[in-house]
Amino acid sequence: MLYDFRSFVNPGHYAFGKGTFNHLGELIDRRKTPTSDWTVFMIDHYFQDKEETLNRIPKSDKDLVIFIDSTDEPKTVLVNKYRDQILAYQETLPAVMVGMGGGCAMDYAKATGLMVTNPGDSKDYQGLDLIKNEGIYTICIPTITGTGAEVSMTAVLSGPEKKLGIKCDYTIPNEIIFDPELLATVPDEDRFFTGMDNFIHNVESMNGSWINSMGQAFAEKSNDITVDVFMNKYKDRLEADEKMMVASIMGGNSTTYGQVGVCHALSYGLAVVLGTHHGVGNCIVFNQLEKYYPEGYKTFKEMQAMQGVEIPANITAGCTEAQFDQMVEVSWALEHMWNNAFGPDWRNKISKEEIKDLFKRM
């Protein structure tokens, strides 16, 4: 494995199990001080009319609630907007940032919490270790599982020119609440797509050149659990969701000690040009990658058949050559992913023409 020395950081605190969401108020109160006594809640817009869940959120009159539209991928321009809204809301900085939802809401919370304490435009921080100041204390609460965003050191953002994460030690949440009861209303199709996001980045990590024993262990166990969940019809959905929360933790950690590969590089191209959502995009791409990940592809198709989920097809049928070229350039620029997939001489292992052909089959 070729990379510079790094001492990796993991989230500081975990609360795992049924009913842990009920203790959110206690966790927030521990962080409040006389000069910083309010909270920002960034919540997936799915919950905007879910009164039963909203009533459980320990919001005070001082706090700010921002509902996140998760229809589209997180964008740098909206991170900047939310940062400005927070800074204008009170004279003091918030004590806590809470991100509640899927990867979109959690990545917005992670990125916005950093931009509150770092000057400039969030697009200028897309990359590795560009953030200089620690952000607002962040608590993430996943309500769908598989993205790994809750434990990842990356907040993935689409900017004006590229889709790339803000990646550094400060991006990792300070605290996470894993309550499987919050996953009960996730539709089966969405559950499959995010679960496959987890499966795919583990496959890419395990088959990559950057993997080490730590990442391998996380990825293997994560995919053992993922395959068990999606190759069986669990009578108790709660039990399956709790297992997938564990798989997501391990999967997120596997990419900390490894790296993603061909699928994620191509899905970023779809996201930038067509706005394809991450989990769905990964499935669309992986559906064409039997050549690169034959064993993972076989298991992926078995899980798809078991779950009866239709993967969108022909989404690029109406694209122009200019759009295909843009997809290729966005993907090609993600050198770290190609390096992991094929090694330092990756440019001799795959061509832009081959990448364009893959996009035309999607």
mmCIF file of C-alpha atoms in Angstrom:
data_model
loop_
_atom_site.group_PDB
_atom_site.id
_atom_site.type_symbol
_atom_site.label_atom_id
_atom_site.label_comp_id
_atom_site.label_asym_id
_atom_site.label_seq_id
_atom_site.Cartn_x
_atom_site.Cartn_y
_atom_site.Cartn_z
ATOM 1 C CA MET A 1 0.000 0.000 0.000
ATOM 2 C CA LEU A 2 1.403 3.376 -1.022
ATOM 3 C CA TYR A 3 0.383 6.385 1.047
ATOM 4 C CA ASP A 4 1.902 8.911 3.406
ATOM 5 C CA PHE A 5 1.957 8.046 7.096
ATOM 6 C CA ARG A 6 -1.284 8.896 8.854
ATOM 7 C CA SER A 7 -2.650 8.262 12.341
ATOM 8 C CA PHE A 8 -6.353 7.766 11.679
ATOM 9 C CA VAL A 9 -9.157 9.229 13.753
ATOM 10 C CA ASN A 10 -12.461 7.509 14.511
ATOM 11 C CA PRO A 11 -15.627 9.062 15.979
ATOM 12 C CA GLY A 12 -15.187 9.892 19.635
ATOM 13 C CA HIS A 13 -18.420 8.461 21.039
ATOM 14 C CA TYR A 14 -21.038 5.903 19.998
ATOM 15 C CA ALA A 15 -24.486 5.259 21.441
ATOM 16 C CA PHE A 16 -25.915 2.062 19.954
ATOM 17 C CA GLY A 17 -29.248 0.297 20.364
ATOM 18 C CA LYS A 18 -32.991 0.679 20.519
ATOM 19 C CA GLY A 19 -34.121 3.818 22.313
ATOM 20 C CA THR A 20 -30.773 5.628 22.228
ATOM 21 C CA PHE A 21 -32.365 8.509 20.309
ATOM 22 C CA ASN A 22 -34.268 9.344 23.503
ATOM 23 C CA HIS A 23 -30.980 10.487 25.056
ATOM 24 C CA LEU A 24 -30.094 13.098 22.438
ATOM 25 C CA GLY A 25 -30.992 15.946 24.802
ATOM 26 C CA GLU A 26 -28.539 14.691 27.423
ATOM 27 C CA LEU A 27 -25.725 14.587 24.883
ATOM 28 C CA ILE A 28 -26.472 18.113 23.681
ATOM 29 C CA ASP A 29 -26.674 19.550 27.210
ATOM 30 C CA ARG A 30 -23.182 18.245 27.993
ATOM 31 C CA ARG A 31 -21.744 20.524 25.301
ATOM 32 C CA LYS A 32 -23.536 23.750 26.232
ATOM 33 C CA THR A 33 -21.694 26.600 27.929
ATOM 34 C CA PRO A 34 -22.813 30.061 29.093
ATOM 35 C CA THR A 35 -21.400 31.544 25.878
ATOM 36 C CA SER A 36 -22.535 28.776 23.548
ATOM 37 C CA ASP A 37 -25.914 27.381 24.486
ATOM 38 C CA TRP A 38 -27.818 26.631 21.296
ATOM 39 C CA THR A 39 -28.007 23.873 18.694
ATOM 40 C CA VAL A 40 -28.397 23.574 14.925
ATOM 41 C CA PHE A 41 -30.475 20.627 13.736
ATOM 42 C CA MET A 42 -29.996 19.648 10.093
ATOM 43 C CA ILE A 43 -32.765 17.121 9.429
ATOM 44 C CA ASP A 44 -33.740 15.243 6.285
ATOM 45 C CA HIS A 45 -36.861 16.832 4.773
ATOM 46 C CA TYR A 46 -38.545 13.406 4.942
ATOM 47 C CA PHE A 47 -39.250 14.165 8.612
ATOM 48 C CA GLN A 48 -40.721 17.622 7.994
ATOM 49 C CA ASP A 49 -44.281 16.355 8.447
ATOM 50 C CA LYS A 50 -43.483 13.454 10.785
ATOM 51 C CA GLU A 51 -44.774 15.007 13.995
ATOM 52 C CA GLU A 52 -44.164 11.925 16.108
ATOM 53 C CA THR A 53 -40.432 12.021 15.352
ATOM 54 C CA LEU A 54 -40.133 15.810 15.418
ATOM 55 C CA ASN A 55 -41.731 15.956 18.851
ATOM 56 C CA ARG A 56 -38.951 13.727 20.180
ATOM 57 C CA ILE A 57 -36.225 16.168 19.105
ATOM 58 C CA PRO A 58 -35.029 18.194 22.138
ATOM 59 C CA LYS A 59 -35.352 21.608 20.500
ATOM 60 C CA SER A 60 -35.368 24.804 22.551
ATOM 61 C CA ASP A 61 -36.577 28.247 21.484
ATOM 62 C CA LYS A 62 -32.979 29.301 20.803
ATOM 63 C CA ASP A 63 -32.248 26.466 18.414
ATOM 64 C CA LEU A 64 -32.218 26.522 14.618
ATOM 65 C CA VAL A 65 -33.807 23.744 12.544
ATOM 66 C CA ILE A 66 -32.854 23.382 8.877
ATOM 67 C CA PHE A 67 -34.657 20.771 6.802
ATOM 68 C CA ILE A 68 -32.359 19.264 4.174
ATOM 69 C CA ASP A 69 -33.744 18.399 0.749
ATOM 70 C CA SER A 70 -32.110 15.032 0.105
ATOM 71 C CA THR A 71 -33.498 14.759 -3.422
ATOM 72 C CA ASP A 72 -30.172 15.990 -4.791
ATOM 73 C CA GLU A 73 -26.577 15.331 -3.811
ATOM 74 C CA PRO A 74 -25.013 17.733 -1.239
ATOM 75 C CA LYS A 75 -23.722 20.876 -2.935
ATOM 76 C CA THR A 76 -21.011 23.324 -1.959
ATOM 77 C CA VAL A 77 -23.243 26.298 -2.755
ATOM 78 C CA LEU A 78 -25.806 25.117 -0.187
ATOM 79 C CA VAL A 79 -23.134 24.460 2.435
ATOM 80 C CA ASN A 80 -22.155 28.111 2.034
ATOM 81 C CA LYS A 81 -25.792 29.180 2.303
ATOM 82 C CA TYR A 82 -26.387 27.178 5.484
ATOM 83 C CA ARG A 83 -23.139 28.483 6.993
ATOM 84 C CA ASP A 84 -24.247 32.086 6.380
ATOM 85 C CA GLN A 85 -27.684 31.343 7.843
ATOM 86 C CA ILE A 86 -26.132 29.934 11.017
ATOM 87 C CA LEU A 87 -23.699 32.813 11.471
ATOM 88 C CA ALA A 88 -26.533 35.329 11.091
ATOM 89 C CA TYR A 89 -28.864 33.502 13.476
ATOM 90 C CA GLN A 90 -27.138 34.259 16.802
ATOM 91 C CA GLU A 91 -24.234 36.406 17.943
ATOM 92 C CA THR A 92 -22.522 33.320 19.384
ATOM 93 C CA LEU A 93 -21.580 30.075 17.659
ATOM 94 C CA PRO A 94 -23.743 26.998 18.263
ATOM 95 C CA ALA A 95 -22.587 24.468 20.810
ATOM 96 C CA VAL A 96 -23.706 21.482 18.762
ATOM 97 C CA MET A 97 -24.507 20.591 15.155
ATOM 98 C CA VAL A 98 -26.902 17.645 14.753
ATOM 99 C CA GLY A 99 -27.189 15.867 11.402
ATOM 100 C CA MET A 100 -30.163 13.526 11.205
ATOM 101 C CA GLY A 101 -31.055 11.529 8.119
ATOM 102 C CA GLY A 102 -29.141 9.701 5.433
ATOM 103 C CA GLY A 103 -25.729 10.432 4.009
ATOM 104 C CA CYS A 104 -26.967 13.698 2.493
ATOM 105 C CA ALA A 105 -28.125 15.284 5.763
ATOM 106 C CA MET A 106 -25.129 13.968 7.684
ATOM 107 C CA ASP A 107 -22.627 15.220 5.093
ATOM 108 C CA TYR A 108 -24.295 18.644 5.113
ATOM 109 C CA ALA A 109 -23.999 18.751 8.905
ATOM 110 C CA LYS A 110 -20.362 17.661 8.837
ATOM 111 C CA ALA A 111 -19.389 20.136 6.108
ATOM 112 C CA THR A 112 -21.419 23.070 7.423
ATOM 113 C CA GLY A 113 -20.084 22.585 10.940
ATOM 114 C CA LEU A 114 -16.585 22.969 9.513
ATOM 115 C CA MET A 115 -17.408 25.993 7.372
ATOM 116 C CA VAL A 116 -18.770 27.880 10.395
ATOM 117 C CA THR A 117 -15.207 28.029 11.723
ATOM 118 C CA ASN A 118 -13.251 28.166 8.443
ATOM 119 C CA PRO A 119 -13.335 31.175 6.096
ATOM 120 C CA GLY A 120 -14.159 31.252 2.398
ATOM 121 C CA ASP A 121 -16.027 29.008 -0.020
ATOM 122 C CA SER A 122 -16.568 25.322 0.742
ATOM 123 C CA LYS A 123 -15.536 24.403 -2.813
ATOM 124 C CA ASP A 124 -12.005 25.503 -1.939
ATOM 125 C CA TYR A 125 -11.858 22.808 0.742
ATOM 126 C CA GLN A 126 -12.765 19.874 -1.522
ATOM 127 C CA GLY A 127 -9.745 17.640 -1.091
ATOM 128 C CA LEU A 128 -7.520 16.191 1.599
ATOM 129 C CA ASP A 129 -6.501 18.089 4.753
ATOM 130 C CA LEU A 130 -7.411 21.568 3.503
ATOM 131 C CA ILE A 131 -9.481 22.434 6.597
ATOM 132 C CA LYS A 132 -7.395 24.279 9.188
ATOM 133 C CA ASN A 133 -9.798 24.796 12.110
ATOM 134 C CA GLU A 134 -11.840 22.291 14.068
ATOM 135 C CA GLY A 135 -15.567 22.707 13.466
ATOM 136 C CA ILE A 136 -18.671 22.712 15.647
ATOM 137 C CA TYR A 137 -19.181 19.629 17.830
ATOM 138 C CA THR A 138 -21.199 17.325 15.567
ATOM 139 C CA ILE A 139 -23.640 14.552 16.432
ATOM 140 C CA CYS A 140 -24.829 12.357 13.561
ATOM 141 C CA ILE A 141 -27.989 10.253 13.681
ATOM 142 C CA PRO A 142 -28.411 7.928 10.688
ATOM 143 C CA THR A 143 -32.019 7.159 9.755
ATOM 144 C CA ILE A 144 -31.018 5.006 6.790
ATOM 145 C CA THR A 145 -27.998 2.769 6.762
ATOM 146 C CA GLY A 146 -25.223 1.808 4.366
ATOM 147 C CA THR A 147 -23.571 5.046 3.293
ATOM 148 C CA GLY A 148 -21.009 4.993 6.097
ATOM 149 C CA ALA A 149 -21.221 8.796 6.258
ATOM 150 C CA GLU A 150 -21.796 8.604 10.001
ATOM 151 C CA VAL A 151 -18.246 7.323 10.609
ATOM 152 C CA SER A 152 -16.460 8.637 7.529
ATOM 153 C CA MET A 153 -13.742 11.291 7.495
ATOM 154 C CA THR A 154 -15.277 12.620 4.252
ATOM 155 C CA ALA A 155 -18.212 14.944 3.579
ATOM 156 C CA VAL A 156 -18.934 14.306 -0.092
ATOM 157 C CA LEU A 157 -19.984 17.462 -1.986
ATOM 158 C CA SER A 158 -20.763 18.375 -5.580
ATOM 159 C CA GLY A 159 -19.137 21.676 -6.488
ATOM 160 C CA PRO A 160 -19.254 23.769 -9.645
ATOM 161 C CA GLU A 161 -16.467 21.721 -11.235
ATOM 162 C CA LYS A 162 -16.218 18.421 -9.400
ATOM 163 C CA LYS A 163 -17.730 16.014 -6.925
ATOM 164 C CA LEU A 164 -15.182 15.495 -4.177
ATOM 165 C CA GLY A 165 -15.240 15.313 -0.426
ATOM 166 C CA ILE A 166 -13.967 17.609 2.255
ATOM 167 C CA LYS A 167 -11.686 15.045 3.848
ATOM 168 C CA CYS A 168 -9.736 15.492 7.058
ATOM 169 C CA ASP A 169 -9.633 14.403 10.694
ATOM 170 C CA TYR A 170 -12.025 17.208 11.652
ATOM 171 C CA THR A 171 -14.751 15.914 9.299
ATOM 172 C CA ILE A 172 -15.451 12.853 11.425
ATOM 173 C CA PRO A 173 -18.473 13.317 13.731
ATOM 174 C CA ASN A 174 -17.754 13.705 17.415
ATOM 175 C CA GLU A 175 -20.681 11.541 18.440
ATOM 176 C CA ILE A 176 -23.123 9.144 16.780
ATOM 177 C CA ILE A 177 -26.496 7.795 17.836
ATOM 178 C CA PHE A 178 -27.348 4.439 16.267
ATOM 179 C CA ASP A 179 -31.015 3.705 16.936
ATOM 180 C CA PRO A 180 -32.447 1.028 14.588
ATOM 181 C CA GLU A 181 -36.005 2.091 15.437
ATOM 182 C CA LEU A 182 -35.408 5.213 13.310
ATOM 183 C CA LEU A 183 -35.017 3.009 10.211
ATOM 184 C CA ALA A 184 -38.469 1.461 10.397
ATOM 185 C CA THR A 185 -40.073 3.627 7.694
ATOM 186 C CA VAL A 186 -37.297 3.338 5.073
ATOM 187 C CA PRO A 187 -38.791 1.960 1.820
ATOM 188 C CA ASP A 188 -37.399 -1.404 0.703
ATOM 189 C CA GLU A 189 -35.924 0.032 -2.499
ATOM 190 C CA ASP A 190 -34.048 2.830 -0.708
ATOM 191 C CA ARG A 191 -32.855 0.352 1.888
ATOM 192 C CA PHE A 192 -31.433 -1.830 -0.887
ATOM 193 C CA PHE A 193 -29.638 1.008 -2.674
ATOM 194 C CA THR A 194 -27.923 2.301 0.462
ATOM 195 C CA GLY A 195 -27.110 -1.237 1.571
ATOM 196 C CA MET A 196 -25.484 -1.872 -1.801
ATOM 197 C CA ASP A 197 -23.508 1.356 -1.457
ATOM 198 C CA ASN A 198 -21.976 -0.280 1.606
ATOM 199 C CA PHE A 199 -21.420 -3.593 -0.177
ATOM 200 C CA ILE A 200 -19.825 -1.932 -3.206
ATOM 201 C CA HIS A 201 -17.367 0.280 -1.373
ATOM 202 C CA ASN A 202 -16.280 -2.773 0.615
ATOM 203 C CA VAL A 203 -15.715 -4.726 -2.614
ATOM 204 C CA GLU A 204 -13.698 -1.839 -4.045
ATOM 205 C CA SER A 205 -11.692 -1.541 -0.847
ATOM 206 C CA MET A 206 -10.919 -5.269 -0.583
ATOM 207 C CA ASN A 207 -9.883 -5.488 -4.240
ATOM 208 C CA GLY A 208 -7.793 -2.324 -4.172
ATOM 209 C CA SER A 209 -4.061 -1.773 -3.864
ATOM 210 C CA TRP A 210 -4.400 0.507 -0.836
ATOM 211 C CA ILE A 211 -5.985 -2.028 1.488
ATOM 212 C CA ASN A 212 -4.292 -3.151 4.708
ATOM 213 C CA SER A 213 -5.202 -5.766 7.303
ATOM 214 C CA MET A 214 -7.307 -3.332 9.324
ATOM 215 C CA GLY A 215 -9.377 -2.237 6.325
ATOM 216 C CA GLN A 216 -9.653 -5.825 5.092
ATOM 217 C CA ALA A 217 -11.078 -6.986 8.423
ATOM 218 C CA PHE A 218 -13.663 -4.197 8.515
ATOM 219 C CA ALA A 219 -14.703 -4.759 4.888
ATOM 220 C CA GLU A 220 -14.956 -8.540 5.134
ATOM 221 C CA LYS A 221 -17.112 -8.524 8.251
ATOM 222 C CA SER A 222 -19.228 -5.675 6.916
ATOM 223 C CA ASN A 223 -20.002 -7.587 3.739
ATOM 224 C CA ASP A 224 -20.636 -10.837 5.607
ATOM 225 C CA ILE A 225 -23.389 -9.003 7.482
ATOM 226 C CA THR A 226 -24.689 -7.192 4.386
ATOM 227 C CA VAL A 227 -24.986 -10.410 2.385
ATOM 228 C CA ASP A 228 -26.713 -12.128 5.302
ATOM 229 C CA VAL A 229 -29.283 -9.321 5.547
ATOM 230 C CA PHE A 230 -30.051 -9.085 1.827
ATOM 231 C CA MET A 231 -29.898 -12.804 1.022
ATOM 232 C CA ASN A 232 -32.441 -13.680 3.704
ATOM 233 C CA LYS A 233 -36.020 -12.616 4.352
ATOM 234 C CA TYR A 234 -35.846 -11.456 7.947
ATOM 235 C CA LYS A 235 -39.177 -11.728 9.733
ATOM 236 C CA ASP A 236 -37.981 -9.090 12.188
ATOM 237 C CA ARG A 237 -37.083 -5.992 10.160
ATOM 238 C CA LEU A 238 -35.699 -4.328 13.288
ATOM 239 C CA GLU A 239 -33.153 -7.118 13.733
ATOM 240 C CA ALA A 240 -32.038 -6.756 10.113
ATOM 241 C CA ASP A 241 -31.779 -2.976 10.395
ATOM 242 C CA GLU A 242 -29.719 -3.245 13.568
ATOM 243 C CA LYS A 243 -27.314 -5.601 11.784
ATOM 244 C CA MET A 244 -27.034 -3.230 8.822
ATOM 245 C CA MET A 245 -26.144 -0.400 11.189
ATOM 246 C CA VAL A 246 -23.177 -2.486 12.331
ATOM 247 C CA ALA A 247 -22.285 -3.276 8.715
ATOM 248 C CA SER A 248 -22.384 0.421 7.853
ATOM 249 C CA ILE A 249 -20.050 1.315 10.734
ATOM 250 C CA MET A 250 -17.562 -1.295 9.590
ATOM 251 C CA GLY A 251 -17.954 -0.381 5.927
ATOM 252 C CA GLY A 252 -17.298 3.279 6.629
ATOM 253 C CA ASN A 253 -14.173 2.323 8.565
ATOM 254 C CA SER A 254 -12.999 0.043 5.757
ATOM 255 C CA THR A 255 -12.711 3.010 3.403
ATOM 256 C CA THR A 256 -10.805 4.972 6.053
ATOM 257 C CA TYR A 257 -8.140 2.264 5.945
ATOM 258 C CA GLY A 258 -8.552 1.642 2.212
ATOM 259 C CA GLN A 259 -10.156 3.426 -0.712
ATOM 260 C CA VAL A 260 -13.006 3.113 -3.188
ATOM 261 C CA GLY A 261 -12.426 2.343 -6.858
ATOM 262 C CA VAL A 262 -13.931 2.068 -10.324
ATOM 263 C CA CYS A 263 -17.597 2.195 -9.313
ATOM 264 C CA HIS A 264 -17.369 5.316 -7.188
ATOM 265 C CA ALA A 265 -15.216 7.111 -9.749
ATOM 266 C CA LEU A 266 -17.847 6.513 -12.424
ATOM 267 C CA SER A 267 -20.812 7.249 -10.158
ATOM 268 C CA TYR A 268 -19.295 10.672 -9.414
ATOM 269 C CA GLY A 269 -19.462 11.356 -13.158
ATOM 270 C CA LEU A 270 -23.162 10.452 -13.207
ATOM 271 C CA ALA A 271 -23.795 12.635 -10.160
ATOM 272 C CA VAL A 272 -22.128 15.748 -11.562
ATOM 273 C CA VAL A 273 -23.657 15.552 -15.049
ATOM 274 C CA LEU A 274 -27.054 13.923 -14.406
ATOM 275 C CA GLY A 275 -27.569 14.509 -10.687
ATOM 276 C CA THR A 276 -27.898 10.781 -10.036
ATOM 277 C CA HIS A 277 -28.212 10.037 -6.340
ATOM 278 C CA HIS A 278 -25.235 8.244 -4.826
ATOM 279 C CA GLY A 279 -26.683 4.867 -3.791
ATOM 280 C CA VAL A 280 -28.710 4.464 -6.985
ATOM 281 C CA GLY A 281 -25.784 5.669 -9.075
ATOM 282 C CA ASN A 282 -23.451 3.096 -7.578
ATOM 283 C CA CYS A 283 -25.909 0.313 -8.404
ATOM 284 C CA ILE A 284 -26.324 1.572 -11.976
ATOM 285 C CA VAL A 285 -22.558 1.619 -12.423
ATOM 286 C CA PHE A 286 -21.812 -1.660 -10.637
ATOM 287 C CA ASN A 287 -24.352 -3.344 -12.885
ATOM 288 C CA GLN A 288 -21.765 -2.840 -15.673
ATOM 289 C CA LEU A 289 -18.614 -3.822 -13.776
ATOM 290 C CA GLU A 290 -18.545 -7.623 -13.947
ATOM 291 C CA LYS A 291 -15.173 -7.390 -15.746
ATOM 292 C CA TYR A 292 -13.549 -5.517 -12.866
ATOM 293 C CA TYR A 293 -15.184 -7.120 -9.820
ATOM 294 C CA PRO A 294 -16.486 -10.539 -10.987
ATOM 295 C CA GLU A 295 -17.067 -12.120 -7.566
ATOM 296 C CA GLY A 296 -18.623 -9.005 -6.084
ATOM 297 C CA TYR A 297 -20.785 -8.569 -9.172
ATOM 298 C CA LYS A 298 -22.118 -12.141 -8.873
ATOM 299 C CA THR A 299 -23.105 -11.639 -5.230
ATOM 300 C CA PHE A 300 -24.588 -8.218 -6.028
ATOM 301 C CA LYS A 301 -26.859 -9.736 -8.685
ATOM 302 C CA GLU A 302 -27.921 -12.515 -6.309
ATOM 303 C CA MET A 303 -28.935 -9.953 -3.673
ATOM 304 C CA GLN A 304 -30.777 -7.888 -6.271
ATOM 305 C CA ALA A 305 -32.740 -10.964 -7.375
ATOM 306 C CA MET A 306 -33.551 -11.924 -3.790
ATOM 307 C CA GLN A 307 -34.824 -8.409 -2.984
ATOM 308 C CA GLY A 308 -36.665 -7.972 -6.315
ATOM 309 C CA VAL A 309 -35.358 -4.442 -6.838
ATOM 310 C CA GLU A 310 -35.172 -2.990 -10.337
ATOM 311 C CA ILE A 311 -31.973 -1.098 -11.113
ATOM 312 C CA PRO A 312 -32.583 1.865 -13.449
ATOM 313 C CA ALA A 313 -31.287 1.338 -16.977
ATOM 314 C CA ASN A 314 -30.678 3.485 -20.061
ATOM 315 C CA ILE A 315 -30.317 6.661 -18.003
ATOM 316 C CA THR A 316 -27.585 7.917 -20.347
ATOM 317 C CA ALA A 317 -29.472 7.093 -23.545
ATOM 318 C CA GLY A 318 -30.277 10.750 -24.256
ATOM 319 C CA CYS A 319 -26.874 12.173 -23.354
ATOM 320 C CA THR A 320 -24.843 14.196 -25.830
ATOM 321 C CA GLU A 321 -21.203 13.510 -26.630
ATOM 322 C CA ALA A 322 -20.333 16.630 -24.658
ATOM 323 C CA GLN A 323 -22.092 15.202 -21.605
ATOM 324 C CA PHE A 324 -20.309 11.873 -21.975
ATOM 325 C CA ASP A 325 -17.003 13.720 -22.265
ATOM 326 C CA GLN A 326 -17.791 15.647 -19.079
ATOM 327 C CA MET A 327 -18.640 12.422 -17.221
ATOM 328 C CA VAL A 328 -15.336 10.954 -18.343
ATOM 329 C CA GLU A 329 -13.329 13.993 -17.262
ATOM 330 C CA VAL A 330 -15.017 14.147 -13.836
ATOM 331 C CA SER A 331 -14.260 10.458 -13.274
ATOM 332 C CA TRP A 332 -10.751 10.578 -14.729
ATOM 333 C CA ALA A 333 -9.774 13.362 -12.336
ATOM 334 C CA LEU A 334 -10.315 11.077 -9.316
ATOM 335 C CA GLU A 335 -6.785 9.742 -9.466
ATOM 336 C CA HIS A 336 -6.777 8.292 -5.957
ATOM 337 C CA MET A 337 -9.686 5.988 -6.823
ATOM 338 C CA TRP A 338 -8.069 4.752 -10.042
ATOM 339 C CA ASN A 339 -4.758 4.352 -8.254
ATOM 340 C CA ASN A 340 -6.443 2.142 -5.673
ATOM 341 C CA ALA A 341 -8.248 0.127 -8.361
ATOM 342 C CA PHE A 342 -5.298 -0.481 -10.697
ATOM 343 C CA GLY A 343 -2.122 0.748 -9.002
ATOM 344 C CA PRO A 344 0.168 3.718 -9.740
ATOM 345 C CA ASP A 345 0.285 2.881 -13.461
ATOM 346 C CA TRP A 346 -3.521 2.974 -13.720
ATOM 347 C CA ARG A 347 -3.427 5.092 -16.889
ATOM 348 C CA ASN A 348 -2.012 2.046 -18.664
ATOM 349 C CA LYS A 349 -4.809 -0.179 -17.350
ATOM 350 C CA ILE A 350 -7.882 1.801 -18.423
ATOM 351 C CA SER A 351 -8.546 4.467 -21.040
ATOM 352 C CA LYS A 352 -10.958 7.358 -21.417
ATOM 353 C CA GLU A 353 -12.519 5.529 -24.357
ATOM 354 C CA GLU A 354 -13.224 2.492 -22.164
ATOM 355 C CA ILE A 355 -14.770 4.718 -19.501
ATOM 356 C CA LYS A 356 -16.987 6.445 -22.064
ATOM 357 C CA ASP A 357 -18.146 3.060 -23.351
ATOM 358 C CA LEU A 358 -19.123 2.085 -19.815
ATOM 359 C CA PHE A 359 -21.178 5.257 -19.424
ATOM 360 C CA LYS A 360 -22.942 4.594 -22.734
ATOM 361 C CA ARG A 361 -24.078 1.194 -21.431
ATOM 362 C CA MET A 362 -25.720 2.644 -18.313
#
